């Protein structure tokens, strides 16, 4: 593979705009092609972010032999279909989270990527944010001792609209898949896979969750209290409590630029760690490196991690009565 990775994007919504802007900032990357169902939208997007090609058909972009990897930013229920389509045309994929809406989809996507020796990663950009890298260093060095619990919330007020992707079941709506995955992921980084999961939710008349509250218990008696909601503007912070202190991931905790460590002996450490661009550039550059080395998964966010996250989400979905056709 060449030193310059040529990216394509399928689905040109708000996240795709941020991602495309960061491709322009990334080393060894160019935005080669974009695709939307609407040709005028694709053309405008391509002009804004200097893409060489634009398409009004997703498969035409997947067929473009010049593209190395495709970022899939379509609604949740289309992630599986569009990922497999890209694999069928020998394209590596970065798929926006969640990788699939159920464990069967995730397992199939992973199996297909491995069988075809194609790179696949779930787009949990949180993992590559500089402050999160520092956070993991602090945990590894036992800066706050052994981890006891995690407390994380993510919420904002969104008026109900049955047609909005946030509330539309056919598009994979609900707070759990849209933003609840971030508290889950922080708890996963800090505590691993839970031994027991309790969850409850408030549902909409479109049969997706407008809010979800989760309590995870771990084998060594660790706990995680997590929540996501479209009904309240929450603090959007995360606290990780240990035997020697606590760490605060300042808002927004899923892409923070500040960490504070509070030691129980009274000492305090503050880390200011700004990210570049919109924050996606770090994820893009990490992927570029492994594509150049012809690897099919990234060690910092590997396919086993995505399997585990999908299994955790599946347990929560079962408890709150959430399913997708």
XYZ file of C-alpha atoms in Angstrom:
325
model
C 0.000 0.000 0.000
C 1.228 3.502 -0.805
C 2.432 5.895 1.871
C -0.606 8.119 1.255
C -3.867 6.461 2.294
C -6.821 7.344 0.085
C -10.068 7.584 2.042
C -13.661 7.347 0.924
C -16.757 8.311 2.932
C -20.232 6.799 2.669
C -22.991 8.865 4.292
C -22.439 12.610 4.450
C -24.129 13.760 7.649
C -22.768 15.960 10.429
C -20.159 13.467 11.695
C -18.855 12.959 8.158
C -18.237 16.709 7.869
C -16.076 16.688 11.001
C -14.263 13.564 9.880
C -13.560 14.926 6.392
C -12.173 18.161 7.821
C -9.762 16.100 9.922
C -8.605 14.006 6.963
C -7.297 17.289 5.562
C -5.187 17.712 8.722
C -3.899 14.139 8.910
C -0.474 13.001 7.805
C -0.343 10.548 4.898
C -4.038 10.825 4.105
C -6.217 12.290 1.371
C -9.974 12.309 0.911
C -10.354 10.689 -2.496
C -14.081 10.002 -2.829
C -17.424 10.637 -1.136
C -20.908 9.246 -1.688
C -24.437 10.365 -0.868
C -27.843 9.268 -2.107
C -28.174 12.830 -3.441
C -25.698 13.836 -6.138
C -25.879 17.560 -5.338
C -25.021 16.850 -1.708
C -22.091 14.646 -2.722
C -20.800 17.268 -5.148
C -21.000 20.060 -2.580
C -19.288 17.900 0.065
C -16.496 16.939 -2.360
C -15.868 20.567 -3.256
C -15.772 21.675 0.368
C -13.258 19.011 1.425
C -11.302 18.719 -1.844
C -12.269 15.151 -2.678
C -11.277 13.955 -6.160
C -14.501 12.041 -6.821
C -18.124 12.112 -5.729
C -20.864 9.568 -6.275
C -24.637 9.372 -5.862
C -24.381 5.594 -5.435
C -22.583 4.010 -2.479
C -21.527 0.941 -4.423
C -19.871 3.004 -7.152
C -17.606 4.494 -4.497
C -16.884 1.017 -3.078
C -15.898 -0.110 -6.603
C -13.395 2.746 -7.061
C -10.025 0.975 -7.239
C -8.144 4.063 -6.058
C -9.703 4.025 -2.597
C -7.898 2.179 0.226
C -10.398 2.469 3.079
C -13.977 3.661 3.485
C -15.440 5.443 6.498
C -19.079 4.417 6.936
C -21.156 7.160 8.542
C -24.655 6.025 7.610
C -27.409 5.356 10.203
C -26.824 2.484 12.626
C -29.072 -0.075 10.918
C -27.130 0.296 7.649
C -23.657 -0.310 9.095
C -23.765 -4.047 8.436
C -25.066 -3.771 4.866
C -22.596 -1.088 3.849
C -19.610 -2.751 5.519
C -20.250 -6.059 3.750
C -20.718 -4.181 0.466
C -17.298 -2.579 0.911
C -15.734 -5.946 1.738
C -17.241 -7.374 -1.456
C -15.210 -4.801 -3.363
C -12.015 -5.483 -1.398
C -12.159 -2.305 0.673
C -11.029 -1.907 4.260
C -13.532 -0.227 6.580
C -13.729 2.155 9.499
C -17.362 1.837 10.583
C -18.875 4.448 12.868
C -20.030 3.071 16.197
C -21.885 0.871 16.901
C -20.274 -1.643 14.571
C -23.596 -3.492 14.270
C -26.988 -3.349 15.943
C -26.629 -6.868 17.366
C -23.949 -9.460 18.069
C -24.786 -11.524 14.970
C -24.020 -8.569 12.719
C -20.782 -7.822 14.551
C -19.605 -11.441 14.440
C -20.340 -11.679 10.710
C -18.551 -8.410 9.922
C -15.475 -9.513 11.857
C -15.448 -12.958 10.249
C -15.735 -11.467 6.757
C -12.906 -8.990 7.404
C -10.632 -11.739 8.677
C -11.466 -14.127 5.845
C -10.657 -11.427 3.287
C -7.584 -10.017 5.108
C -9.179 -6.565 5.196
C -8.778 -3.945 7.913
C -11.849 -3.340 10.054
C -12.281 -1.068 13.042
C -15.226 0.324 14.959
C -15.211 4.121 14.980
C -14.899 4.734 18.712
C -12.659 7.780 18.285
C -12.464 8.157 22.074
C -9.672 5.569 22.219
C -7.256 7.781 20.259
C -7.917 11.131 21.951
C -4.647 12.285 23.627
C -6.300 12.791 27.030
C -7.673 9.242 26.945
C -4.208 7.932 26.121
C -2.962 9.792 29.207
C -5.857 8.449 31.252
C -4.869 4.882 30.381
C -1.258 5.621 31.327
C -2.462 6.843 34.717
C -4.480 3.678 35.260
C -1.578 1.459 34.238
C 0.800 3.257 36.628
C -1.700 2.791 39.489
C -1.856 6.576 39.993
C -5.097 6.127 41.959
C -4.413 2.591 43.153
C -6.787 -0.229 42.322
C -9.975 0.775 40.532
C -13.120 0.563 42.645
C -15.807 2.146 40.493
C -16.698 4.256 37.468
C -19.420 6.887 37.285
C -20.159 8.298 33.817
C -23.112 10.059 32.247
C -23.897 11.442 28.796
C -27.059 13.402 28.193
C -28.622 16.266 26.302
C -32.168 17.472 25.720
C -33.637 16.509 22.374
C -37.304 17.123 21.611
C -39.053 13.987 20.438
C -39.327 13.630 16.663
C -40.391 10.227 15.403
C -38.590 10.812 12.083
C -35.267 11.823 13.649
C -32.531 9.181 13.522
C -32.310 9.508 17.329
C -35.853 8.220 17.816
C -36.471 6.217 14.645
C -36.255 2.488 15.337
C -35.693 1.683 11.662
C -32.515 3.782 11.771
C -31.212 2.262 15.012
C -32.319 5.128 17.242
C -32.225 5.392 21.016
C -29.831 6.871 23.556
C -28.059 3.558 24.183
C -26.623 3.145 20.687
C -26.162 6.845 20.023
C -24.436 8.002 23.217
C -24.738 5.231 25.824
C -21.901 3.388 24.139
C -19.479 6.047 25.448
C -20.098 5.503 29.186
C -19.980 1.777 28.466
C -16.653 2.147 26.689
C -15.052 4.185 29.486
C -16.116 1.553 32.004
C -14.720 -1.133 29.696
C -11.345 0.641 29.493
C -11.173 1.006 33.272
C -12.751 -2.213 34.543
C -13.005 -4.657 31.651
C -15.948 -6.950 30.936
C -18.678 -6.940 33.609
C -19.758 -10.112 35.367
C -23.310 -8.840 35.906
C -25.414 -6.156 34.250
C -28.543 -4.397 35.456
C -30.332 -1.852 33.272
C -33.576 0.075 33.026
C -34.876 2.606 30.543
C -37.604 5.054 29.633
C -38.944 4.216 26.188
C -40.541 6.306 23.465
C -43.664 5.385 21.526
C -41.306 4.481 18.673
C -39.957 1.711 20.927
C -36.448 3.028 21.468
C -34.940 4.286 24.717
C -35.046 7.993 25.489
C -32.894 7.328 28.565
C -30.997 4.343 29.901
C -29.455 3.693 33.309
C -26.967 0.869 33.833
C -25.251 -0.739 36.805
C -22.345 -3.085 36.078
C -20.763 -5.394 38.637
C -17.310 -6.958 38.200
C -15.853 -10.183 39.540
C -13.490 -8.437 41.984
C -16.390 -6.296 43.288
C -15.823 -3.244 41.078
C -18.873 -1.230 40.057
C -19.887 1.072 37.213
C -22.845 3.454 37.268
C -23.606 4.648 33.749
C -26.352 6.580 32.022
C -27.413 8.077 28.704
C -30.383 10.315 28.035
C -32.076 12.626 25.561
C -34.162 14.103 28.411
C -31.624 16.135 30.399
C -28.465 18.162 29.987
C -26.204 16.118 32.251
C -22.650 16.959 33.324
C -21.180 14.671 30.630
C -18.296 13.878 32.973
C -16.715 10.621 34.059
C -15.144 9.812 37.428
C -12.943 6.805 38.028
C -12.505 6.011 41.725
C -9.551 4.078 43.105
C -8.108 3.084 46.462
C -5.686 6.053 46.432
C -7.658 8.734 44.620
C -9.957 9.537 41.726
C -9.642 10.715 38.136
C -12.043 13.173 36.546
C -12.465 13.166 32.783
C -13.812 16.652 32.178
C -16.756 17.240 29.880
C -17.207 16.029 27.277
C -15.624 12.919 28.771
C -15.697 10.920 25.522
C -13.260 13.394 23.952
C -11.868 15.393 26.886
C -9.087 17.934 26.761
C -8.553 18.036 30.524
C -7.975 15.401 33.200
C -7.720 16.012 36.926
C -6.284 13.507 39.385
C -7.350 13.952 42.998
C -5.145 12.050 45.446
C -6.612 11.210 48.834
C -3.529 12.689 50.515
C -4.638 16.123 49.267
C -2.426 16.427 46.200
C -3.945 17.273 42.828
C -2.672 16.989 39.262
C -4.143 18.717 36.227
C -3.411 17.679 32.656
C -4.354 19.922 29.745
C -4.234 17.800 26.606
C -5.859 19.463 23.583
C -6.601 17.407 20.512
C -6.033 18.509 16.933
C -8.856 19.514 14.650
C -12.159 17.948 15.633
C -10.392 15.071 17.385
C -10.844 12.500 14.622
C -7.394 13.192 13.183
C -5.767 11.004 15.851
C -7.955 8.042 14.900
C -7.260 8.634 11.194
C -3.497 8.748 11.651
C -3.516 5.639 13.845
C -5.384 3.727 11.134
C -3.118 5.046 8.375
C -0.096 3.595 10.143
C -1.572 0.115 10.389
C -2.881 0.142 6.822
C 0.611 0.987 5.613
C 1.893 -1.981 7.606
C -0.876 -4.122 6.042
C -2.413 -5.025 9.402
C -6.116 -5.977 9.556
C -6.911 -4.607 13.020
C -5.602 -1.966 15.399
C -4.195 -3.204 18.726
C -5.594 -0.257 20.681
C -9.141 -0.924 19.463
C -9.140 -4.469 18.199
C -11.918 -6.719 16.985
C -12.170 -8.563 20.305
C -12.895 -5.226 21.963
C -15.758 -4.658 19.526
C -17.086 -8.159 20.191
C -17.051 -7.456 23.928
C -18.750 -4.074 23.565
C -21.462 -5.603 21.368
C -22.076 -8.327 23.963
C -22.397 -5.761 26.760
C -24.836 -3.712 24.691
C -26.799 -6.859 23.842
C -27.254 -7.581 27.557
C -28.483 -4.043 28.194
C -30.846 -4.206 25.204
C -32.353 -7.445 26.466
C -33.013 -5.990 29.907
C -34.677 -2.819 28.615
C -36.639 -4.565 25.866
C -34.871 -2.896 22.956
C -34.545 -4.679 19.619
C -34.090 -3.774 15.983
C -35.678 -5.561 13.015
